[in-house]
């Protein structure tokens, strides 16, 4: 039988069985609108507040600071635009980085068209932000700093606690896109001085189309959706009850396994990195050790045709991500790999492997074997 090795967990995950089981009643018999006034509705309401509590526990926030959204992109959009428009009287300057997810970058670009000024911080060759450059970039007009917790392509984990401290000291709000971090590595909004934080359920074994924006109590932010005043009028609309229940269960399960998964994946990651770097002319993108997400490996091969490589991986049942994305038919090299100055000729032969709970040692060994042979064969052929 053909192998199927899914190593694209950073793109999305399957829904865990226990998560789906917990969701199903709210798609079937417990379908009441949580805003209704009878007993059946109170069950849905209770389910939402349980999910809120589980999420708050996971990131060490208050329950009242958790707002459910349609996913990570919505949370990022809300955080940045909501803060920008609500604090315009204080200033029009926002600081972010060159390696953010498009949900942050394109939101900032939109704000530029609305008269805001954005500083896009450069990162070093491993994708790390400089605290000194951040300090220098903050001025009297700065209202928000938005820096991702962990990068989805190269796995770089930013010094979030230090960034939060700088922002707090300078009186600037701090948002972090923690979509790749929440449920995978420790996140603590209090210890890390985080004012706003984005999460997405489908990145930690929950359903697609549901996420969270944590908003620190007292933060001045515009309401996102005007309507029937759900979620304290900040984000109106009948709640996605089943999705929210799934998110709550998924984050609870992930937190329970977090420490053992971090250790297990760190070992698999380092084995994969060590063995892939034995292939001649191979470059690791992103840092090593504790500064890297346990699940992430990203490598580039010199003198390898990217297309041939991905055809081989696909034919061998390996589902990984490429370092370039097709947008409108054209192949665009990744802005993240470009920002960390991966040489031009290696951009298209870059592969991201992102591992997860079902990734085994055998799978990693198979990956190493297939890649080692494929790279040699493609190089000999061309
Ligand atoms: C997946 C992802 C998002 C978008 O989340 P959705 O729920 O798919 O909208 C945002 N930021 C990062 C870092 C991501 O990996």
Coordinates of C-alpha atoms and ligand atoms in Angstrom, one line a residue:
X1 CA 0.0 0.0 0.0
X2 CA 1.2 3.5 -0.8
X3 CA 2.4 5.4 2.2
X4 CA 0.7 8.6 3.2
X5 CA 2.9 10.8 5.3
X6 CA 1.3 14.1 6.3
X7 CA 3.9 16.6 7.4
X8 CA 1.9 19.8 6.9
X9 CA 0.4 20.2 10.3
X10 CA 1.3 24.0 10.2
X11 CA -1.2 24.3 7.3
X12 CA -3.9 22.5 9.2
X13 CA -4.6 19.5 11.4
X14 CA -7.3 16.8 11.5
X15 CA -10.0 17.1 14.1
X16 CA -9.3 14.8 17.0
X17 CA -11.9 12.1 17.7
X18 CA -12.7 13.4 21.2
X19 CA -13.1 16.9 19.9
X20 CA -15.6 15.8 17.2
X21 CA -17.5 13.8 19.8
X22 CA -17.8 16.8 22.0
X23 CA -19.0 18.9 19.1
X24 CA -21.7 16.6 17.7
X25 CA -24.5 17.2 20.2
X26 CA -24.4 20.9 19.4
X27 CA -24.8 20.2 15.7
X28 CA -27.7 17.7 16.4
X29 CA -30.1 17.8 19.3
X30 CA -28.6 20.8 21.3
X31 CA -29.1 23.2 18.5
X32 CA -30.6 26.1 20.5
X33 CA -29.6 29.6 20.0
X34 CA -27.4 30.5 23.0
X35 CA -29.2 33.9 23.3
X36 CA -32.6 32.4 23.8
X37 CA -34.2 32.3 27.2
X38 CA -35.3 28.7 27.8
X39 CA -33.5 25.8 29.3
X40 CA -32.2 24.3 26.1
X41 CA -30.5 27.6 25.3
X42 CA -28.8 27.6 28.7
X43 CA -27.0 24.4 27.7
X44 CA -25.5 26.1 24.7
X45 CA -24.6 29.1 26.8
X46 CA -22.9 26.9 29.3
X47 CA -21.0 25.1 26.5
X48 CA -19.7 28.5 25.3
X49 CA -18.6 29.6 28.8
X50 CA -16.9 26.2 29.4
X51 CA -14.9 26.7 26.2
X52 CA -14.1 30.2 27.3
X53 CA -12.8 28.9 30.6
X54 CA -10.6 26.2 28.9
X55 CA -9.2 28.8 26.6
X56 CA -8.5 31.3 29.4
X57 CA -6.7 28.6 31.4
X58 CA -4.6 27.7 28.4
X59 CA -3.2 31.2 28.0
X60 CA -3.6 32.4 31.6
X61 CA -6.2 35.2 30.9
X62 CA -9.5 36.0 32.4
X63 CA -12.6 34.4 30.8
X64 CA -14.0 37.9 30.0
X65 CA -10.9 38.5 27.9
X66 CA -11.7 35.7 25.4
X67 CA -13.6 36.5 22.2
X68 CA -14.5 33.9 19.6
X69 CA -13.9 34.7 15.9
X70 CA -14.1 32.8 12.6
X71 CA -10.4 32.0 12.8
X72 CA -6.9 33.3 13.0
X73 CA -7.2 35.7 10.1
X74 CA -10.2 37.4 11.6
X75 CA -8.5 37.7 15.0
X76 CA -5.5 39.3 13.3
X77 CA -7.6 41.7 11.3
X78 CA -9.7 42.7 14.3
X79 CA -6.7 43.2 16.6
X80 CA -4.9 45.5 14.3
X81 CA -7.7 47.5 12.7
X82 CA -9.7 47.6 15.9
X83 CA -6.7 49.1 17.8
X84 CA -5.7 51.4 15.0
X85 CA -9.1 53.0 14.5
X86 CA -9.8 53.2 18.2
X87 CA -6.5 54.9 19.1
X88 CA -6.1 57.2 16.2
X89 CA -6.2 60.2 18.5
X90 CA -3.0 58.9 20.2
X91 CA -1.1 58.3 17.0
X92 CA -0.9 56.6 13.6
X93 CA 2.2 54.5 13.8
X94 CA 2.3 50.7 14.0
X95 CA 5.3 48.4 14.2
X96 CA 5.3 44.8 12.8
X97 CA 7.9 42.6 11.0
X98 CA 8.6 41.5 7.5
X99 CA 7.9 37.8 8.3
X100 CA 4.3 38.0 9.6
X101 CA 1.4 36.0 8.2
X102 CA -0.4 37.6 5.3
X103 CA -3.4 38.2 7.7
X104 CA -1.2 40.7 9.5
X105 CA 0.9 42.1 6.6
X106 CA -2.1 42.7 4.3
X107 CA -4.0 44.3 7.1
X108 CA -1.1 46.7 7.8
X109 CA -0.9 47.4 4.1
X110 CA -4.6 48.3 4.1
X111 CA -4.0 50.6 7.1
X112 CA -1.3 52.4 5.1
X113 CA -4.0 53.3 2.6
X114 CA -6.0 54.8 5.5
X115 CA -3.2 57.1 6.6
X116 CA -1.4 54.9 9.1
X117 CA 2.4 54.6 9.1
X118 CA 3.8 51.1 9.4
X119 CA 7.4 50.1 10.3
X120 CA 8.2 46.6 9.0
X121 CA 11.1 45.4 11.2
X122 CA 13.9 43.4 9.5
X123 CA 14.8 40.1 11.1
X124 CA 18.2 38.4 11.2
X125 CA 19.2 35.3 9.2
X126 CA 17.3 33.0 11.5
X127 CA 14.1 35.1 11.5
X128 CA 14.7 36.8 14.9
X129 CA 13.6 40.3 15.6
X130 CA 16.1 42.6 17.3
X131 CA 14.9 44.1 20.6
X132 CA 17.2 47.1 20.0
X133 CA 15.7 47.8 16.7
X134 CA 12.2 47.5 18.2
X135 CA 13.1 50.0 20.9
X136 CA 14.5 52.4 18.3
X137 CA 11.4 52.1 16.1
X138 CA 9.0 53.1 18.9
X139 CA 8.1 56.8 18.8
X140 CA 5.5 59.2 20.2
X141 CA 3.0 58.2 17.5
X142 CA 3.3 54.5 18.0
X143 CA 0.1 52.9 19.2
X144 CA 0.6 49.2 18.4
X145 CA 3.3 46.6 18.0
X146 CA 2.2 43.3 16.2
X147 CA 4.9 40.6 16.3
X148 CA 4.1 36.9 15.7
X149 CA 4.8 34.4 18.5
X150 CA 6.2 31.7 16.2
X151 CA 6.7 31.8 12.5
X152 CA 4.6 29.4 10.4
X153 CA 7.3 28.8 7.8
X154 CA 10.6 28.6 9.5
X155 CA 9.5 28.0 13.1
X156 CA 11.3 31.0 14.7
X157 CA 10.0 31.7 18.2
X158 CA 10.3 35.4 19.1
X159 CA 11.4 36.7 22.5
X160 CA 7.8 37.5 23.3
X161 CA 8.2 38.2 27.0
X162 CA 11.0 40.8 26.3
X163 CA 9.0 42.4 23.5
X164 CA 5.9 42.6 25.8
X165 CA 8.1 44.2 28.5
X166 CA 9.4 46.9 26.1
X167 CA 5.9 47.7 24.9
X168 CA 4.4 47.9 28.4
X169 CA 7.3 50.2 29.5
X170 CA 6.7 52.5 26.5
X171 CA 2.9 52.5 26.8
X172 CA 2.4 50.8 23.5
X173 CA -0.1 48.0 23.0
X174 CA 1.3 44.6 22.0
X175 CA -0.5 42.1 19.7
X176 CA 0.9 38.7 18.9
X177 CA -0.3 36.2 16.2
X178 CA 0.1 33.1 18.3
X179 CA -1.7 30.8 15.8
X180 CA 1.4 28.5 15.5
X181 CA 2.2 28.7 19.2
X182 CA -1.1 28.2 21.1
X183 CA -1.5 24.6 22.1
X184 CA 2.0 23.8 21.0
X185 CA 4.4 25.7 23.3
X186 CA 3.8 27.6 26.6
X187 CA 1.8 30.8 26.2
X188 CA 1.1 33.1 29.1
X189 CA -0.5 36.5 28.4
X190 CA 0.2 37.8 31.9
X191 CA 3.8 36.8 32.3
X192 CA 4.5 37.9 28.7
X193 CA 2.7 41.3 28.9
X194 CA 0.5 40.5 25.9
X195 CA -2.5 42.8 25.3
X196 CA -4.0 41.0 22.3
X197 CA -3.4 37.5 21.0
X198 CA -4.8 35.5 18.0
X199 CA -5.4 31.8 18.0
X200 CA -7.0 29.3 15.5
X201 CA -8.6 26.0 16.3
X202 CA -7.6 24.1 13.2
X203 CA -4.0 24.5 14.0
X204 CA -4.4 22.5 17.2
X205 CA -6.7 19.6 16.2
X206 CA -10.0 21.6 16.4
X207 CA -12.3 22.5 13.6
X208 CA -11.7 25.1 10.8
X209 CA -13.5 28.4 10.9
X210 CA -13.2 29.2 14.6
X211 CA -10.5 31.1 16.5
X212 CA -10.0 33.5 19.4
X213 CA -8.9 37.0 20.0
X214 CA -7.8 37.6 23.5
X215 CA -8.2 41.2 24.5
X216 CA -6.8 42.4 27.8
X217 CA -9.4 44.0 30.0
X218 CA -9.6 47.7 29.5
X219 CA -8.0 47.8 26.1
X220 CA -9.6 50.4 23.8
X221 CA -10.6 48.6 20.6
X222 CA -13.4 49.0 18.1
X223 CA -16.2 46.5 18.0
X224 CA -15.8 44.2 15.0
X225 CA -19.3 43.1 14.1
X226 CA -22.3 45.3 15.0
X227 CA -25.5 43.4 15.5
X228 CA -27.4 41.6 18.3
X229 CA -24.8 42.4 20.9
X230 CA -23.4 38.9 21.4
X231 CA -19.9 38.6 23.0
X232 CA -20.6 41.9 24.8
X233 CA -21.4 43.7 21.6
X234 CA -17.7 43.5 20.5
X235 CA -18.3 40.7 18.0
X236 CA -22.0 40.3 17.3
X237 CA -23.6 37.3 15.5
X238 CA -25.0 34.0 16.8
X239 CA -22.0 32.1 18.1
X240 CA -20.6 29.1 16.2
X241 CA -21.5 26.9 19.2
X242 CA -20.2 23.6 17.9
X243 CA -17.0 25.2 16.6
X244 CA -16.4 27.0 19.9
X245 CA -17.0 23.7 21.8
X246 CA -14.5 22.0 19.5
X247 CA -12.0 24.8 20.1
X248 CA -12.3 24.5 23.9
X249 CA -11.9 20.7 23.9
X250 CA -9.0 20.9 21.5
X251 CA -7.1 23.5 23.5
X252 CA -7.7 21.5 26.7
X253 CA -6.3 18.3 25.2
X254 CA -3.3 20.1 23.6
X255 CA -2.4 21.7 26.9
X256 CA -2.5 18.4 28.7
X257 CA -0.1 16.8 26.3
X258 CA 2.0 19.9 25.7
X259 CA 5.1 19.1 27.6
X260 CA 5.4 15.5 26.4
X261 CA 4.7 16.5 22.8
X262 CA 7.3 19.3 23.0
X263 CA 10.0 16.8 24.1
X264 CA 8.9 14.1 21.6
X265 CA 8.8 16.5 18.6
X266 CA 12.0 18.2 19.5
X267 CA 13.7 14.8 19.3
X268 CA 12.1 14.0 15.9
X269 CA 12.9 17.5 14.6
X270 CA 16.5 17.4 15.6
X271 CA 16.9 13.9 14.1
X272 CA 15.3 15.1 10.8
X273 CA 17.5 18.2 10.7
X274 CA 20.7 16.4 11.5
X275 CA 20.1 13.8 8.8
X276 CA 18.9 16.2 6.1
X277 CA 21.9 18.4 6.6
X278 CA 24.1 15.4 5.7
X279 CA 22.8 15.8 2.2
X280 CA 25.5 18.0 0.4
X281 CA 24.6 21.7 -0.2
X282 CA 21.6 21.7 2.1
X283 CA 20.7 24.8 4.1
X284 CA 18.5 24.9 7.2
X285 CA 16.2 27.8 7.3
X286 CA 15.4 29.2 10.8
X287 CA 17.1 28.7 14.1
X288 CA 18.1 25.5 16.0
X289 CA 17.2 24.4 19.5
X290 CA 14.8 26.2 21.8
X291 CA 14.3 29.1 19.5
X292 CA 12.5 26.8 17.0
X293 CA 9.1 25.3 17.1
X294 CA 9.3 21.6 18.0
X295 CA 7.3 20.7 14.9
X296 CA 9.1 22.7 12.3
X297 CA 11.9 21.8 9.8
X298 CA 12.5 23.9 6.8
X299 CA 15.4 23.2 4.4
X300 CA 16.6 24.4 1.0
X301 CA 18.6 22.3 -1.5
X302 CA 21.1 23.9 -3.8
X303 CA 20.9 22.8 -7.5
X304 CA 17.7 21.0 -7.2
X305 CA 14.7 21.7 -9.4
X306 CA 11.9 22.5 -7.0
X307 CA 9.2 21.2 -9.2
X308 CA 10.9 17.8 -9.7
X309 CA 11.4 17.6 -6.0
X310 CA 7.7 18.2 -5.1
X311 CA 6.5 15.8 -7.8
X312 CA 8.8 13.1 -6.2
X313 CA 7.6 13.8 -2.7
X314 CA 4.0 13.7 -3.8
X315 CA 4.5 10.4 -5.7
X316 CA 6.1 8.9 -2.5
X317 CA 3.1 9.9 -0.4
X318 CA 4.8 12.8 1.4
X319 CA 2.6 15.8 2.0
X320 CA 4.8 18.8 2.8
X321 CA 4.8 22.5 1.9
X322 CA 6.8 24.3 -0.6
X323 CA 8.8 27.5 0.1
X324 CA 6.8 29.3 -2.6
X325 CA 3.1 29.8 -3.1
X326 CA 1.1 30.0 -6.3
X327 CA -0.7 33.2 -6.3
X328 CA -2.8 34.1 -9.3
X329 CA -1.0 31.4 -11.4
X330 CA 2.5 32.8 -10.8
X331 CA 5.0 31.1 -8.5
X332 CA 5.9 33.7 -5.8
X333 CA 8.8 33.0 -3.5
X334 CA 8.0 33.1 0.2
X335 CA 8.3 36.6 1.8
X336 CA 9.7 34.9 4.9
X337 CA 12.5 33.1 3.1
X338 CA 13.2 36.2 1.1
X339 CA 13.4 38.2 4.4
X340 CA 16.0 35.9 5.9
X341 CA 18.0 36.1 2.6
X342 CA 17.8 32.5 1.4
X343 CA 19.8 32.7 -1.9
X344 CA 17.6 33.2 -4.9
X345 CA 18.5 29.8 -6.5
X346 CA 17.5 27.9 -3.4
X347 CA 14.1 29.6 -2.9
X348 CA 12.1 27.2 -5.1
X349 CA 13.8 24.1 -3.7
X350 CA 12.8 24.9 -0.1
X351 CA 10.6 22.4 1.8
X352 CA 8.7 22.9 5.1
X353 CA 7.9 19.8 7.1
X354 CA 5.6 20.4 10.0
X355 CA 5.0 17.5 12.3
X356 CA 2.3 16.7 14.7
X357 CA 0.8 14.2 17.1
X358 CA 0.6 11.3 14.6
X359 CA 4.2 11.8 13.3
X360 CA 6.3 8.8 14.2
X361 CA 10.0 8.0 14.2
X362 CA 9.4 5.6 11.3
X363 CA 7.8 8.4 9.3
X364 CA 10.8 10.6 9.9
X365 CA 13.2 7.8 8.8
X366 CA 11.2 7.3 5.6
X367 CA 11.3 11.1 5.0
X368 CA 15.1 11.1 5.4
X369 CA 15.5 8.1 3.0
X370 CA 13.2 9.5 0.3
X371 CA 14.7 13.0 0.4
X372 CA 18.3 11.8 0.4
X373 CA 17.6 9.6 -2.7
X374 CA 15.4 12.2 -4.5
X375 CA 17.9 15.1 -4.1
X376 CA 20.7 12.9 -5.4
X377 CA 18.7 11.6 -8.3
X378 CA 17.4 15.0 -9.4
X379 CA 20.9 16.5 -9.2
X380 CA 22.4 13.7 -11.3
X381 CA 19.6 14.0 -13.9
X382 CA 20.0 17.7 -14.5
Ligands
LIG1 C1 -2.9 29.6 9.8 C2 -2.4 30.9 10.2 C3 -3.2 32.1 10.3 C4 -4.6 32.1 9.7 O1 -5.5 31.4 10.5 P1 -6.9 30.9 9.9 O2 -7.7 30.4 11.0 O3 -6.6 29.9 8.8 O4 -7.5 32.2 9.3 C5 -2.7 33.2 10.8 N1 -1.4 33.3 11.3 C6 -0.6 32.2 11.3 C7 0.8 32.3 11.8 C8 -1.1 31.0 10.7 O5 -0.2 30.0 10.7

